[in-house]
């Protein structure tokens, strides 16, 4: 039976996060793992034993607090699918409205600091 285990962990750096993911992913039965650094949570979904997950986490992180252990959440209902479709339809319109950035050395502050100048408006930039 698939279970969802949520633990509070201390993931202060990328190295800790990577070691934690590697150690938990080696367990048999782990289908999906997510780390939320903002909330300091590790979510493991799969057939793996929650006790094994907790033991592996405490070996790497030294601190792991169990928040919840239970079945994974149900998939969203069909009403949510319609909202997602509407959002997807709106996204291409927003991308079409964005303008491409064209670099103009005569108005660029960075180019002025580097000493780029234009003698003739028809020629490209040159470095002094």
mmCIF file of N, CA and C in Angstrom, residues 3-125:
data_model
loop_
_atom_site.group_PDB
_atom_site.id
_atom_site.type_symbol
_atom_site.label_atom_id
_atom_site.label_comp_id
_atom_site.label_asym_id
_atom_site.label_seq_id
_atom_site.Cartn_x
_atom_site.Cartn_y
_atom_site.Cartn_z
ATOM 1 N N UNK A 3 2.162 4.829 0.784
ATOM 2 C CA UNK A 3 2.051 5.732 1.929
ATOM 3 C C UNK A 3 2.774 7.031 1.618
ATOM 4 N N UNK A 4 2.347 8.065 2.297
ATOM 5 C CA UNK A 4 2.982 9.383 2.175
ATOM 6 C C UNK A 4 3.525 9.745 3.548
ATOM 7 N N UNK A 5 4.862 9.891 3.625
ATOM 8 C CA UNK A 5 5.524 10.219 4.878
ATOM 9 C C UNK A 5 6.061 11.639 4.785
ATOM 10 N N UNK A 6 5.674 12.484 5.731
ATOM 11 C CA UNK A 6 6.129 13.870 5.761
ATOM 12 C C UNK A 6 6.951 14.075 7.024
ATOM 13 N N UNK A 7 8.212 14.523 6.836
ATOM 14 C CA UNK A 7 9.121 14.747 7.958
ATOM 15 C C UNK A 7 9.618 16.179 7.940
ATOM 16 N N UNK A 8 9.842 16.740 9.120
ATOM 17 C CA UNK A 8 10.482 18.051 9.230
ATOM 18 C C UNK A 8 11.970 17.789 9.413
ATOM 19 N N UNK A 9 12.785 18.342 8.506
ATOM 20 C CA UNK A 9 14.233 18.118 8.525
ATOM 21 C C UNK A 9 14.959 19.449 8.450
ATOM 22 N N UNK A 10 16.222 19.434 8.851
ATOM 23 C CA UNK A 10 17.058 20.625 8.765
ATOM 24 C C UNK A 10 17.920 20.514 7.518
ATOM 25 N N UNK A 11 17.555 21.255 6.470
ATOM 26 C CA UNK A 11 18.307 21.251 5.224
ATOM 27 C C UNK A 11 18.864 22.650 5.033
ATOM 28 N N UNK A 12 20.032 22.876 5.608
ATOM 29 C CA UNK A 12 20.587 24.226 5.601
ATOM 30 C C UNK A 12 21.432 24.517 4.371
ATOM 31 N N UNK A 13 21.901 23.482 3.684
ATOM 32 C CA UNK A 13 22.742 23.722 2.502
ATOM 33 C C UNK A 13 22.442 22.679 1.430
ATOM 34 N N UNK A 14 22.972 22.910 0.242
ATOM 35 C CA UNK A 14 22.743 21.997 -0.880
ATOM 36 C C UNK A 14 23.384 20.635 -0.635
ATOM 37 N N UNK A 15 24.523 20.614 0.058
ATOM 38 C CA UNK A 15 25.204 19.354 0.331
ATOM 39 C C UNK A 15 24.338 18.466 1.222
ATOM 40 N N UNK A 16 23.754 19.041 2.260
ATOM 41 C CA UNK A 16 22.865 18.291 3.157
ATOM 42 C C UNK A 16 21.655 17.757 2.383
ATOM 43 N N UNK A 17 21.109 18.594 1.526
ATOM 44 C CA UNK A 17 19.939 18.220 0.745
ATOM 45 C C UNK A 17 20.276 17.052 -0.178
ATOM 46 N N UNK A 18 21.413 17.127 -0.857
ATOM 47 C CA UNK A 18 21.823 16.081 -1.785
ATOM 48 C C UNK A 18 22.068 14.758 -1.050
ATOM 49 N N UNK A 19 22.768 14.816 0.090
ATOM 50 C CA UNK A 19 23.035 13.602 0.865
ATOM 51 C C UNK A 19 21.738 12.968 1.361
ATOM 52 N N UNK A 20 20.809 13.790 1.786
ATOM 53 C CA UNK A 20 19.530 13.284 2.264
ATOM 54 C C UNK A 20 18.771 12.591 1.135
ATOM 55 N N UNK A 21 18.714 13.223 -0.033
ATOM 56 C CA UNK A 21 18.008 12.634 -1.164
ATOM 57 C C UNK A 21 18.645 11.315 -1.587
ATOM 58 N N UNK A 22 19.980 11.271 -1.607
ATOM 59 C CA UNK A 22 20.672 10.037 -1.998
ATOM 60 C C UNK A 22 20.406 8.909 -1.017
ATOM 61 N N UNK A 23 20.459 9.197 0.269
ATOM 62 C CA UNK A 23 20.277 8.143 1.268
ATOM 63 C C UNK A 23 18.852 7.603 1.275
ATOM 64 N N UNK A 24 17.858 8.477 1.126
ATOM 65 C CA UNK A 24 16.473 8.030 1.147
ATOM 66 C C UNK A 24 16.103 7.339 -0.176
ATOM 67 N N UNK A 25 16.682 7.787 -1.283
ATOM 68 C CA UNK A 25 16.344 7.180 -2.576
ATOM 69 C C UNK A 25 16.858 5.752 -2.691
ATOM 70 N N UNK A 26 17.843 5.366 -1.885
ATOM 71 C CA UNK A 26 18.371 4.007 -1.917
ATOM 72 C C UNK A 26 17.417 3.002 -1.280
ATOM 73 N N UNK A 27 16.451 3.481 -0.521
ATOM 74 C CA UNK A 27 15.492 2.581 0.118
ATOM 75 C C UNK A 27 14.590 1.949 -0.935
ATOM 76 N N UNK A 28 14.221 0.712 -0.686
ATOM 77 C CA UNK A 28 13.363 -0.009 -1.612
ATOM 78 C C UNK A 28 11.913 0.433 -1.426
ATOM 79 N N UNK A 29 11.242 0.753 -2.529
ATOM 80 C CA UNK A 29 9.834 1.126 -2.471
ATOM 81 C C UNK A 29 9.571 2.619 -2.510
ATOM 82 N N UNK A 30 10.598 3.448 -2.651
ATOM 83 C CA UNK A 30 10.407 4.903 -2.714
ATOM 84 C C UNK A 30 10.050 5.274 -4.149
ATOM 85 N N UNK A 31 8.877 5.868 -4.353
ATOM 86 C CA UNK A 31 8.424 6.271 -5.681
ATOM 87 C C UNK A 31 8.721 7.739 -5.972
ATOM 88 N N UNK A 32 8.494 8.588 -4.975
ATOM 89 C CA UNK A 32 8.616 10.035 -5.199
ATOM 90 C C UNK A 32 9.129 10.695 -3.936
ATOM 91 N N UNK A 33 10.045 11.668 -4.111
ATOM 92 C CA UNK A 33 10.578 12.424 -2.982
ATOM 93 C C UNK A 33 10.533 13.906 -3.324
ATOM 94 N N UNK A 34 10.206 14.714 -2.328
ATOM 95 C CA UNK A 34 10.194 16.168 -2.497
ATOM 96 C C UNK A 34 10.772 16.805 -1.245
ATOM 97 N N UNK A 35 11.636 17.807 -1.448
ATOM 98 C CA UNK A 35 12.147 18.577 -0.319
ATOM 99 C C UNK A 35 11.719 20.018 -0.520
ATOM 100 N N UNK A 36 11.086 20.583 0.493
ATOM 101 C CA UNK A 36 10.713 21.987 0.477
ATOM 102 C C UNK A 36 11.596 22.693 1.493
ATOM 103 N N UNK A 37 12.608 23.410 1.010
ATOM 104 C CA UNK A 37 13.554 24.072 1.908
ATOM 105 C C UNK A 37 12.883 25.194 2.691
ATOM 106 N N UNK A 38 11.886 25.849 2.098
ATOM 107 C CA UNK A 38 11.184 26.930 2.790
ATOM 108 C C UNK A 38 10.432 26.440 4.015
ATOM 109 N N UNK A 39 9.789 25.290 3.895
ATOM 110 C CA UNK A 39 9.039 24.717 5.011
ATOM 111 C C UNK A 39 9.868 23.719 5.803
ATOM 112 N N UNK A 40 11.060 23.389 5.302
ATOM 113 C CA UNK A 40 11.945 22.391 5.923
ATOM 114 C C UNK A 40 11.254 21.043 6.048
ATOM 115 N N UNK A 41 10.655 20.592 4.950
ATOM 116 C CA UNK A 41 9.964 19.315 4.976
ATOM 117 C C UNK A 41 10.488 18.383 3.898
ATOM 118 N N UNK A 42 10.439 17.096 4.182
ATOM 119 C CA UNK A 42 10.753 16.029 3.241
ATOM 120 C C UNK A 42 9.498 15.200 3.085
ATOM 121 N N UNK A 43 9.021 15.032 1.846
ATOM 122 C CA UNK A 43 7.830 14.248 1.575
ATOM 123 C C UNK A 43 8.255 13.044 0.742
ATOM 124 N N UNK A 44 8.005 11.835 1.258
ATOM 125 C CA UNK A 44 8.354 10.601 0.570
ATOM 126 C C UNK A 44 7.073 9.829 0.320
ATOM 127 N N UNK A 45 6.846 9.454 -0.946
ATOM 128 C CA UNK A 45 5.663 8.696 -1.320
ATOM 129 C C UNK A 45 6.106 7.367 -1.911
ATOM 130 N N UNK A 46 5.486 6.281 -1.471
ATOM 131 C CA UNK A 46 5.795 4.967 -2.009
ATOM 132 C C UNK A 46 5.478 3.871 -1.023
ATOM 133 N N UNK A 47 5.955 2.659 -1.349
ATOM 134 C CA UNK A 47 5.690 1.494 -0.515
ATOM 135 C C UNK A 47 6.744 1.301 0.571
ATOM 136 N N UNK A 48 7.705 2.185 0.671
ATOM 137 C CA UNK A 48 8.784 2.055 1.656
ATOM 138 C C UNK A 48 8.229 2.171 3.077
ATOM 139 N N UNK A 49 8.871 1.452 4.004
ATOM 140 C CA UNK A 49 8.474 1.477 5.410
ATOM 141 C C UNK A 49 8.818 2.840 6.011
ATOM 142 N N UNK A 50 7.869 3.539 6.632
ATOM 143 C CA UNK A 50 8.147 4.854 7.220
ATOM 144 C C UNK A 50 9.248 4.815 8.282
ATOM 145 N N UNK A 51 9.374 3.704 9.004
ATOM 146 C CA UNK A 51 10.431 3.593 10.019
ATOM 147 C C UNK A 51 11.808 3.648 9.351
ATOM 148 N N UNK A 52 11.958 2.938 8.213
ATOM 149 C CA UNK A 52 13.229 2.958 7.492
ATOM 150 C C UNK A 52 13.545 4.362 6.982
ATOM 151 N N UNK A 53 12.529 5.061 6.526
ATOM 152 C CA UNK A 53 12.719 6.430 6.029
ATOM 153 C C UNK A 53 13.196 7.328 7.171
ATOM 154 N N UNK A 54 12.578 7.204 8.323
ATOM 155 C CA UNK A 54 12.947 8.023 9.476
ATOM 156 C C UNK A 54 14.368 7.712 9.926
ATOM 157 N N UNK A 55 14.733 6.424 9.973
ATOM 158 C CA UNK A 55 16.081 6.027 10.394
ATOM 159 C C UNK A 55 17.128 6.584 9.431
ATOM 160 N N UNK A 56 16.901 6.437 8.124
ATOM 161 C CA UNK A 56 17.856 6.956 7.135
ATOM 162 C C UNK A 56 17.978 8.473 7.222
ATOM 163 N N UNK A 57 16.858 9.141 7.446
ATOM 164 C CA UNK A 57 16.869 10.601 7.540
ATOM 165 C C UNK A 57 17.637 11.054 8.771
ATOM 166 N N UNK A 58 17.444 10.382 9.888
ATOM 167 C CA UNK A 58 18.147 10.764 11.115
ATOM 168 C C UNK A 58 19.631 10.463 11.040
ATOM 169 N N UNK A 59 20.029 9.472 10.242
ATOM 170 C CA UNK A 59 21.451 9.187 10.070
ATOM 171 C C UNK A 59 22.142 10.340 9.339
ATOM 172 N N UNK A 60 21.461 10.931 8.363
ATOM 173 C CA UNK A 60 22.072 11.992 7.558
ATOM 174 C C UNK A 60 21.857 13.381 8.150
ATOM 175 N N UNK A 61 20.668 13.650 8.666
ATOM 176 C CA UNK A 61 20.333 15.008 9.112
ATOM 177 C C UNK A 61 20.478 15.230 10.608
ATOM 178 N N UNK A 62 20.557 14.195 11.381
ATOM 179 C CA UNK A 62 20.645 14.274 12.840
ATOM 180 C C UNK A 62 19.346 14.751 13.479
ATOM 181 N N UNK A 63 18.429 15.294 12.689
ATOM 182 C CA UNK A 63 17.170 15.792 13.225
ATOM 183 C C UNK A 63 16.068 15.496 12.210
ATOM 184 N N UNK A 64 15.075 14.776 12.621
ATOM 185 C CA UNK A 64 13.913 14.512 11.772
ATOM 186 C C UNK A 64 12.700 14.344 12.659
ATOM 187 N N UNK A 65 11.717 15.173 12.442
ATOM 188 C CA UNK A 65 10.486 15.126 13.225
ATOM 189 C C UNK A 65 9.356 14.669 12.303
ATOM 190 N N UNK A 66 8.600 13.684 12.732
ATOM 191 C CA UNK A 66 7.503 13.150 11.931
ATOM 192 C C UNK A 66 6.325 14.124 11.993
ATOM 193 N N UNK A 67 5.861 14.538 10.824
ATOM 194 C CA UNK A 67 4.691 15.413 10.756
ATOM 195 C C UNK A 67 3.449 14.557 10.499
ATOM 196 N N UNK A 68 3.464 13.791 9.396
ATOM 197 C CA UNK A 68 2.343 12.904 9.107
ATOM 198 C C UNK A 68 2.818 11.641 8.399
ATOM 199 N N UNK A 69 2.078 10.561 8.612
ATOM 200 C CA UNK A 69 2.257 9.316 7.867
ATOM 201 C C UNK A 69 0.859 8.847 7.518
ATOM 202 N N UNK A 70 0.609 8.652 6.236
ATOM 203 C CA UNK A 70 -0.723 8.233 5.836
ATOM 204 C C UNK A 70 -0.804 8.023 4.347
ATOM 205 N N UNK A 71 -2.010 7.834 3.830
ATOM 206 C CA UNK A 71 -2.178 7.625 2.396
ATOM 207 C C UNK A 71 -1.909 8.918 1.632
ATOM 208 N N UNK A 72 -1.464 8.804 0.383
ATOM 209 C CA UNK A 72 -1.237 10.012 -0.417
ATOM 210 C C UNK A 72 -2.557 10.711 -0.710
ATOM 211 N N UNK A 73 -2.516 12.013 -0.983
ATOM 212 C CA UNK A 73 -3.758 12.744 -1.254
ATOM 213 C C UNK A 73 -4.392 12.264 -2.552
ATOM 214 N N UNK A 74 -5.702 12.364 -2.614
ATOM 215 C CA UNK A 74 -6.440 11.978 -3.809
ATOM 216 C C UNK A 74 -6.122 12.931 -4.949
ATOM 217 N N UNK A 75 -6.174 12.455 -6.201
ATOM 218 C CA UNK A 75 -5.946 13.359 -7.329
ATOM 219 C C UNK A 75 -7.035 14.411 -7.400
ATOM 220 N N UNK A 76 -6.739 15.583 -7.974
ATOM 221 C CA UNK A 76 -7.742 16.651 -8.033
ATOM 222 C C UNK A 76 -8.948 16.228 -8.863
ATOM 223 N N UNK A 77 -10.097 16.799 -8.522
ATOM 224 C CA UNK A 77 -11.344 16.470 -9.216
ATOM 225 C C UNK A 77 -11.363 17.112 -10.593
ATOM 226 N N UNK A 78 -12.341 16.747 -11.389
ATOM 227 C CA UNK A 78 -12.441 17.235 -12.768
ATOM 228 C C UNK A 78 -12.654 18.750 -12.838
ATOM 229 N N UNK A 79 -13.205 19.357 -11.813
ATOM 230 C CA UNK A 79 -13.410 20.806 -11.796
ATOM 231 C C UNK A 79 -12.086 21.553 -11.835
ATOM 232 N N UNK A 80 -11.071 20.988 -11.219
ATOM 233 C CA UNK A 80 -9.749 21.597 -11.235
ATOM 234 C C UNK A 80 -9.097 21.501 -12.597
ATOM 235 N N UNK A 81 -9.441 20.448 -13.378
ATOM 236 C CA UNK A 81 -8.875 20.285 -14.711
ATOM 237 C C UNK A 81 -9.327 21.403 -15.635
ATOM 238 N N UNK A 82 -10.577 21.837 -15.488
ATOM 239 C CA UNK A 82 -11.071 22.905 -16.339
ATOM 240 C C UNK A 82 -10.340 24.209 -16.055
ATOM 241 N N UNK A 83 -10.037 24.476 -14.798
ATOM 242 C CA UNK A 83 -9.312 25.696 -14.439
ATOM 243 C C UNK A 83 -7.901 25.657 -15.007
ATOM 244 N N UNK A 84 -7.270 24.491 -14.967
ATOM 245 C CA UNK A 84 -5.916 24.358 -15.513
ATOM 246 C C UNK A 84 -5.918 24.591 -17.016
ATOM 247 N N UNK A 85 -6.924 24.076 -17.709
ATOM 248 C CA UNK A 85 -7.015 24.261 -19.153
ATOM 249 C C UNK A 85 -7.176 25.739 -19.487
ATOM 250 N N UNK A 86 -7.969 26.444 -18.695
ATOM 251 C CA UNK A 86 -8.167 27.872 -18.933
ATOM 252 C C UNK A 86 -6.867 28.633 -18.730
ATOM 253 N N UNK A 87 -6.098 28.263 -17.698
ATOM 254 C CA UNK A 87 -4.818 28.925 -17.447
ATOM 255 C C UNK A 87 -3.838 28.657 -18.575
ATOM 256 N N UNK A 88 -3.820 27.421 -19.097
ATOM 257 C CA UNK A 88 -2.912 27.077 -20.191
ATOM 258 C C UNK A 88 -3.259 27.852 -21.447
ATOM 259 N N UNK A 89 -4.550 28.099 -21.671
ATOM 260 C CA UNK A 89 -4.962 28.856 -22.842
ATOM 261 C C UNK A 89 -4.534 30.313 -22.730
ATOM 262 N N UNK A 90 -4.501 30.853 -21.532
ATOM 263 C CA UNK A 90 -4.128 32.251 -21.325
ATOM 264 C C UNK A 90 -2.627 32.456 -21.442
ATOM 265 N N UNK A 91 -1.815 31.481 -21.088
ATOM 266 C CA UNK A 91 -0.363 31.628 -21.088
ATOM 267 C C UNK A 91 0.220 31.963 -22.460
ATOM 268 N N UNK A 92 -0.159 31.299 -23.554
ATOM 269 C CA UNK A 92 0.435 31.651 -24.847
ATOM 270 C C UNK A 92 0.156 33.092 -25.243
ATOM 271 N N UNK A 93 -0.995 33.636 -24.885
ATOM 272 C CA UNK A 93 -1.312 35.019 -25.202
ATOM 273 C C UNK A 93 -0.368 35.975 -24.477
ATOM 274 N N UNK A 94 -0.019 35.670 -23.244
ATOM 275 C CA UNK A 94 0.881 36.529 -22.486
ATOM 276 C C UNK A 94 2.280 36.492 -23.076
ATOM 277 N N UNK A 95 2.721 35.335 -23.538
ATOM 278 C CA UNK A 95 4.051 35.228 -24.119
ATOM 279 C C UNK A 95 4.134 35.990 -25.432
ATOM 280 N N UNK A 96 3.076 36.005 -26.200
ATOM 281 C CA UNK A 96 3.079 36.700 -27.475
ATOM 282 C C UNK A 96 3.164 38.213 -27.272
ATOM 283 N N UNK A 97 2.679 38.706 -26.148
ATOM 284 C CA UNK A 97 2.679 40.128 -25.896
ATOM 285 C C UNK A 97 4.032 40.645 -25.426
ATOM 286 N N UNK A 98 4.892 39.771 -24.914
ATOM 287 C CA UNK A 98 6.183 40.233 -24.423
ATOM 288 C C UNK A 98 7.063 40.638 -25.603
ATOM 289 N N UNK A 99 7.824 41.706 -25.419
ATOM 290 C CA UNK A 99 8.671 42.227 -26.477
ATOM 291 C C UNK A 99 10.098 41.742 -26.280
ATOM 292 N N UNK A 100 10.793 41.556 -27.386
ATOM 293 C CA UNK A 100 12.183 41.139 -27.333
ATOM 294 C C UNK A 100 13.049 42.342 -26.970
ATOM 295 N N UNK A 101 14.065 42.109 -26.160
ATOM 296 C CA UNK A 101 14.968 43.172 -25.748
ATOM 297 C C UNK A 101 16.051 43.343 -26.807
ATOM 298 N N UNK A 102 16.185 44.539 -27.333
ATOM 299 C CA UNK A 102 17.214 44.844 -28.322
ATOM 300 C C UNK A 102 18.253 45.720 -27.652
ATOM 301 N N UNK A 103 19.506 45.296 -27.708
ATOM 302 C CA UNK A 103 20.592 46.015 -27.055
ATOM 303 C C UNK A 103 21.018 47.205 -27.912
ATOM 304 N N UNK A 104 21.016 48.393 -27.320
ATOM 305 C CA UNK A 104 21.469 49.609 -27.994
ATOM 306 C C UNK A 104 22.664 50.152 -27.226
ATOM 307 N N UNK A 105 23.885 50.026 -27.767
ATOM 308 C CA UNK A 105 25.084 50.462 -27.060
ATOM 309 C C UNK A 105 25.122 51.954 -26.755
ATOM 310 N N UNK A 106 24.424 52.764 -27.532
ATOM 311 C CA UNK A 106 24.469 54.203 -27.287
ATOM 312 C C UNK A 106 23.725 54.593 -26.015
ATOM 313 N N UNK A 107 22.789 53.765 -25.568
ATOM 314 C CA UNK A 107 22.035 54.069 -24.351
ATOM 315 C C UNK A 107 22.374 53.124 -23.203
ATOM 316 N N UNK A 108 23.305 52.223 -23.425
ATOM 317 C CA UNK A 108 23.644 51.232 -22.411
ATOM 318 C C UNK A 108 24.705 51.786 -21.457
ATOM 319 N N UNK A 109 24.420 51.730 -20.147
ATOM 320 C CA UNK A 109 25.343 52.230 -19.123
ATOM 321 C C UNK A 109 26.594 51.361 -19.053
ATOM 322 N N UNK A 110 26.428 50.055 -19.187
ATOM 323 C CA UNK A 110 27.566 49.140 -19.115
ATOM 324 C C UNK A 110 28.524 49.382 -20.267
ATOM 325 N N UNK A 111 27.992 49.609 -21.463
ATOM 326 C CA UNK A 111 28.848 49.876 -22.620
ATOM 327 C C UNK A 111 29.624 51.179 -22.433
ATOM 328 N N UNK A 112 28.985 52.183 -21.831
ATOM 329 C CA UNK A 112 29.675 53.444 -21.572
ATOM 330 C C UNK A 112 30.809 53.250 -20.576
ATOM 331 N N UNK A 113 30.596 52.428 -19.549
ATOM 332 C CA UNK A 113 31.632 52.187 -18.549
ATOM 333 C C UNK A 113 32.799 51.420 -19.146
ATOM 334 N N UNK A 114 32.544 50.545 -20.098
ATOM 335 C CA UNK A 114 33.606 49.759 -20.715
ATOM 336 C C UNK A 114 34.378 50.573 -21.751
ATOM 337 N N UNK A 115 33.867 51.690 -22.162
ATOM 338 C CA UNK A 115 34.546 52.535 -23.125
ATOM 339 C C UNK A 115 34.124 52.249 -24.556
ATOM 340 N N UNK A 116 32.976 51.677 -24.725
ATOM 341 C CA UNK A 116 32.485 51.446 -26.075
ATOM 342 C C UNK A 116 31.930 52.759 -26.613
ATOM 343 N N UNK A 117 32.216 53.019 -27.858
ATOM 344 C CA UNK A 117 31.685 54.234 -28.456
ATOM 345 C C UNK A 117 31.381 53.980 -29.918
ATOM 346 N N UNK A 118 30.614 54.871 -30.480
ATOM 347 C CA UNK A 118 30.241 54.762 -31.887
ATOM 348 C C UNK A 118 30.665 56.043 -32.590
ATOM 349 N N UNK A 119 31.519 55.896 -33.573
ATOM 350 C CA UNK A 119 31.923 57.045 -34.375
ATOM 351 C C UNK A 119 30.894 57.322 -35.460
ATOM 352 N N UNK A 120 30.445 56.294 -36.059
ATOM 353 C CA UNK A 120 29.493 56.421 -37.154
ATOM 354 C C UNK A 120 28.244 55.625 -36.789
ATOM 355 N N UNK A 121 27.055 56.188 -36.947
ATOM 356 C CA UNK A 121 25.854 55.458 -36.552
ATOM 357 C C UNK A 121 25.632 54.171 -37.358
ATOM 358 N N UNK A 122 26.260 54.056 -38.534
ATOM 359 C CA UNK A 122 26.072 52.862 -39.344
ATOM 360 C C UNK A 122 27.013 51.731 -38.951
ATOM 361 N N UNK A 123 28.087 52.049 -38.229
ATOM 362 C CA UNK A 123 29.061 51.032 -37.840
ATOM 363 C C UNK A 123 28.686 50.462 -36.473
ATOM 364 N N UNK A 124 29.226 49.286 -36.189
ATOM 365 C CA UNK A 124 28.961 48.660 -34.909
ATOM 366 C C UNK A 124 29.875 49.228 -33.817
ATOM 367 N N UNK A 125 29.732 48.792 -32.597
ATOM 368 C CA UNK A 125 30.516 49.258 -31.455
ATOM 369 C C UNK A 125 31.982 48.867 -31.616
#
